[in-house]
Amino acid sequence: NMMKEIEDSKKLELKEIKIGSSNSVCEYLIPCTLYTYRRKDKNIRFTTKCDYTKNVIDSVKSYRTDVGFITMEIDDPDIICTKMQDHELVIIYSPENQEMEKDVDIKDLASMGFIMGPEESGIRKVIEKTFEANGVPFEDVNVHMELGSMEAIKTSVMENHGISIVPYATAKKELFTGTLKSKKIDGLNLKCDICLIYLKDHKYDDHIQKFILYM
């Protein structure tokens, strides 16, 4: 029994941090960050859940996750929202799409068939605000399809079923290999905010507070 207790005492006591994250951040940005943090503190075990921005906010407020990463700034009295960085968005289209090779402005863009994420998506909200800020009501945007994942959106665009606006990090491989193309529109500033969110008045355990401070 004594030998077993000695062996058990050598084992690391893993402390869990539950993270909710919007899909594009969860799949393409967070994994390397968490790996880097674990090299610094091997006692931490991360549990991540990918979801839409609205659901990530709800999960933090209902204590299902400790912290969240979302793609837009929010104003909520119960939550501290800290902007981490800007993240570039890009217009993507198939190399077979001849219309996108012409000179187009934002009104032309709105008339083309768009493939969007669902309304709960933070990126979708950013796209809606971008069109409206440039004088195009979102109801005038020709939305062909709403798809539930970034990979589904990219695949549909590659098949020339429409165009889309996505975070650069999600499409940089396809843009590099040429299976997708991107285009800049004069005067159109396409960016989203990567934000860390957590509860304002909640007393977090020390290991979670350290992670928040590190981020």
XYZ file of C-alpha atoms in Angstrom:
215
model
C 0.000 0.000 0.000
C 2.856 2.377 0.864
C 4.531 1.757 -2.516
C 1.217 2.387 -4.300
C 0.738 5.670 -2.435
C 4.246 6.756 -3.397
C 3.557 5.996 -7.063
C 0.191 7.797 -6.930
C 1.833 10.871 -5.433
C 4.105 11.106 -8.481
C 1.182 11.368 -10.859
C 0.167 14.825 -11.973
C -3.171 16.093 -10.746
C -4.787 17.390 -13.915
C -6.930 20.496 -13.594
C -9.604 20.975 -16.233
C -10.443 24.133 -18.162
C -13.640 23.924 -20.217
C -13.597 26.142 -23.292
C -16.429 27.039 -25.644
C -15.425 28.542 -28.966
C -17.029 29.698 -32.173
C -16.442 27.203 -34.953
C -13.841 29.047 -37.029
C -11.721 29.898 -33.967
C -12.115 26.421 -32.465
C -11.054 24.575 -35.599
C -8.269 26.791 -36.915
C -6.857 29.119 -34.226
C -7.300 27.695 -30.716
C -5.535 24.275 -30.977
C -1.996 25.688 -31.317
C -2.626 28.207 -28.532
C -3.775 25.498 -26.121
C -0.824 23.291 -27.050
C 1.563 26.176 -26.324
C -0.073 26.768 -22.947
C 0.151 23.078 -22.010
C 3.896 23.150 -22.619
C 4.009 25.850 -19.942
C 1.659 24.077 -17.513
C 1.377 20.300 -17.966
C -1.136 20.005 -15.106
C -3.891 21.448 -17.291
C -6.343 19.430 -19.332
C -8.434 21.346 -21.874
C -11.917 20.339 -22.941
C -13.129 22.288 -25.953
C -16.536 22.548 -27.565
C -17.061 24.117 -30.995
C -20.358 25.957 -31.409
C -21.971 29.081 -32.800
C -21.200 32.398 -31.109
C -24.663 32.721 -29.547
C -24.375 29.266 -27.983
C -20.823 29.950 -26.732
C -22.105 33.026 -24.872
C -24.977 30.996 -23.376
C -22.610 28.219 -22.268
C -20.370 30.677 -20.378
C -23.363 32.341 -18.702
C -24.798 28.976 -17.647
C -21.426 27.695 -16.258
C -21.206 24.875 -18.819
C -17.865 26.298 -19.936
C -15.308 28.363 -18.030
C -14.302 30.722 -20.831
C -15.276 31.324 -24.439
C -13.747 32.591 -27.668
C -16.052 34.375 -30.105
C -15.736 36.343 -33.358
C -17.437 39.586 -32.331
C -17.407 42.044 -29.444
C -20.471 41.928 -27.201
C -21.917 44.239 -24.571
C -23.343 42.133 -21.748
C -23.516 43.247 -18.086
C -22.675 39.717 -16.865
C -19.661 39.152 -19.104
C -16.178 40.574 -19.540
C -15.394 40.641 -23.253
C -11.731 41.255 -24.102
C -10.719 41.796 -27.705
C -7.654 39.688 -28.489
C -6.962 40.657 -32.090
C -8.417 41.590 -35.465
C -8.927 38.741 -37.865
C -9.032 39.221 -41.616
C -12.060 38.059 -43.586
C -11.813 37.240 -47.292
C -14.268 36.922 -50.151
C -13.826 33.447 -51.633
C -15.004 32.046 -54.964
C -14.328 29.177 -57.339
C -11.673 29.577 -60.086
C -14.521 28.700 -62.471
C -16.561 31.738 -61.405
C -16.132 34.145 -64.338
C -18.373 36.857 -62.867
C -16.007 37.379 -59.937
C -13.109 37.991 -62.332
C -14.802 41.204 -63.507
C -14.690 44.559 -61.709
C -17.345 44.324 -59.000
C -18.480 46.581 -56.172
C -20.407 45.692 -53.042
C -23.795 45.988 -54.771
C -22.648 43.560 -57.470
C -21.387 41.290 -54.727
C -24.770 41.313 -52.966
C -26.526 40.181 -56.139
C -24.391 37.059 -56.507
C -25.376 33.820 -54.821
C -24.006 33.834 -51.274
C -23.368 30.797 -49.111
C -23.679 31.780 -45.439
C -23.433 30.265 -41.999
C -26.568 30.251 -39.815
C -27.911 33.298 -37.971
C -26.337 32.131 -34.674
C -22.875 32.510 -36.228
C -20.779 35.517 -35.192
C -19.199 35.697 -38.663
C -22.698 35.922 -40.154
C -23.456 38.915 -37.892
C -20.225 40.626 -38.969
C -21.087 40.093 -42.657
C -24.599 41.495 -42.150
C -23.198 44.623 -40.445
C -20.568 45.062 -43.179
C -23.180 45.137 -45.954
C -25.437 47.490 -44.002
C -22.517 49.818 -43.169
C -21.869 50.079 -46.918
C -25.449 50.985 -47.823
C -26.737 47.508 -48.712
C -29.578 46.190 -46.476
C -28.907 42.545 -45.729
C -32.354 41.543 -47.006
C -31.090 42.628 -50.463
C -28.211 40.126 -50.315
C -28.893 37.099 -52.498
C -28.376 34.224 -50.024
C -28.487 30.907 -51.894
C -27.715 28.571 -49.001
C -27.115 28.485 -45.264
C -24.669 25.765 -44.231
C -23.682 24.685 -40.740
C -19.897 24.309 -41.021
C -16.966 26.158 -42.539
C -15.835 23.036 -44.407
C -19.286 22.676 -46.016
C -19.224 26.335 -47.054
C -15.759 26.004 -48.608
C -16.686 22.798 -50.445
C -19.809 24.407 -51.928
C -17.824 27.443 -53.065
C -15.174 25.185 -54.629
C -17.964 23.463 -56.570
C -19.017 26.928 -57.840
C -22.375 26.841 -56.070
C -21.873 30.418 -54.879
C -19.467 32.782 -53.133
C -18.834 33.435 -49.459
C -16.958 35.545 -46.907
C -14.883 33.566 -44.404
C -11.968 34.134 -41.990
C -8.667 34.020 -43.866
C -7.262 31.352 -41.522
C -10.016 28.933 -42.538
C -9.253 29.171 -46.260
C -5.531 29.936 -46.521
C -4.635 26.366 -47.548
C -7.180 26.364 -50.393
C -6.113 29.864 -51.491
C -2.477 28.743 -51.543
C -3.214 25.607 -53.603
C -5.546 27.494 -55.958
C -8.720 25.498 -55.309
C -10.254 28.778 -54.103
C -9.638 32.368 -55.116
C -10.166 35.600 -53.197
C -10.879 39.176 -54.201
C -10.638 42.570 -52.523
C -13.349 45.170 -53.083
C -12.313 48.835 -53.004
C -13.428 50.534 -49.803
C -14.589 47.294 -48.195
C -12.852 46.586 -44.885
C -13.469 42.959 -43.973
C -12.446 42.074 -40.429
C -13.850 40.387 -37.350
C -12.750 40.574 -33.719
C -11.422 37.556 -31.839
C -12.609 38.022 -28.258
C -12.182 36.180 -24.963
C -15.281 36.105 -22.757
C -15.801 35.048 -19.135
C -18.163 35.856 -16.277
C -17.701 39.227 -14.634
C -18.540 38.444 -11.004
C -17.608 34.771 -10.811
C -14.745 33.604 -8.548
C -12.698 31.355 -10.822
C -10.225 28.777 -9.544
C -6.580 29.869 -9.655
C -5.683 27.723 -12.677
C -8.478 29.295 -14.715
C -7.523 32.810 -13.627
C -3.938 32.128 -14.721
C -5.136 30.977 -18.124
C -7.293 34.090 -18.566
C -4.343 36.301 -17.606
C -2.068 34.417 -20.020
C -4.518 34.878 -22.871
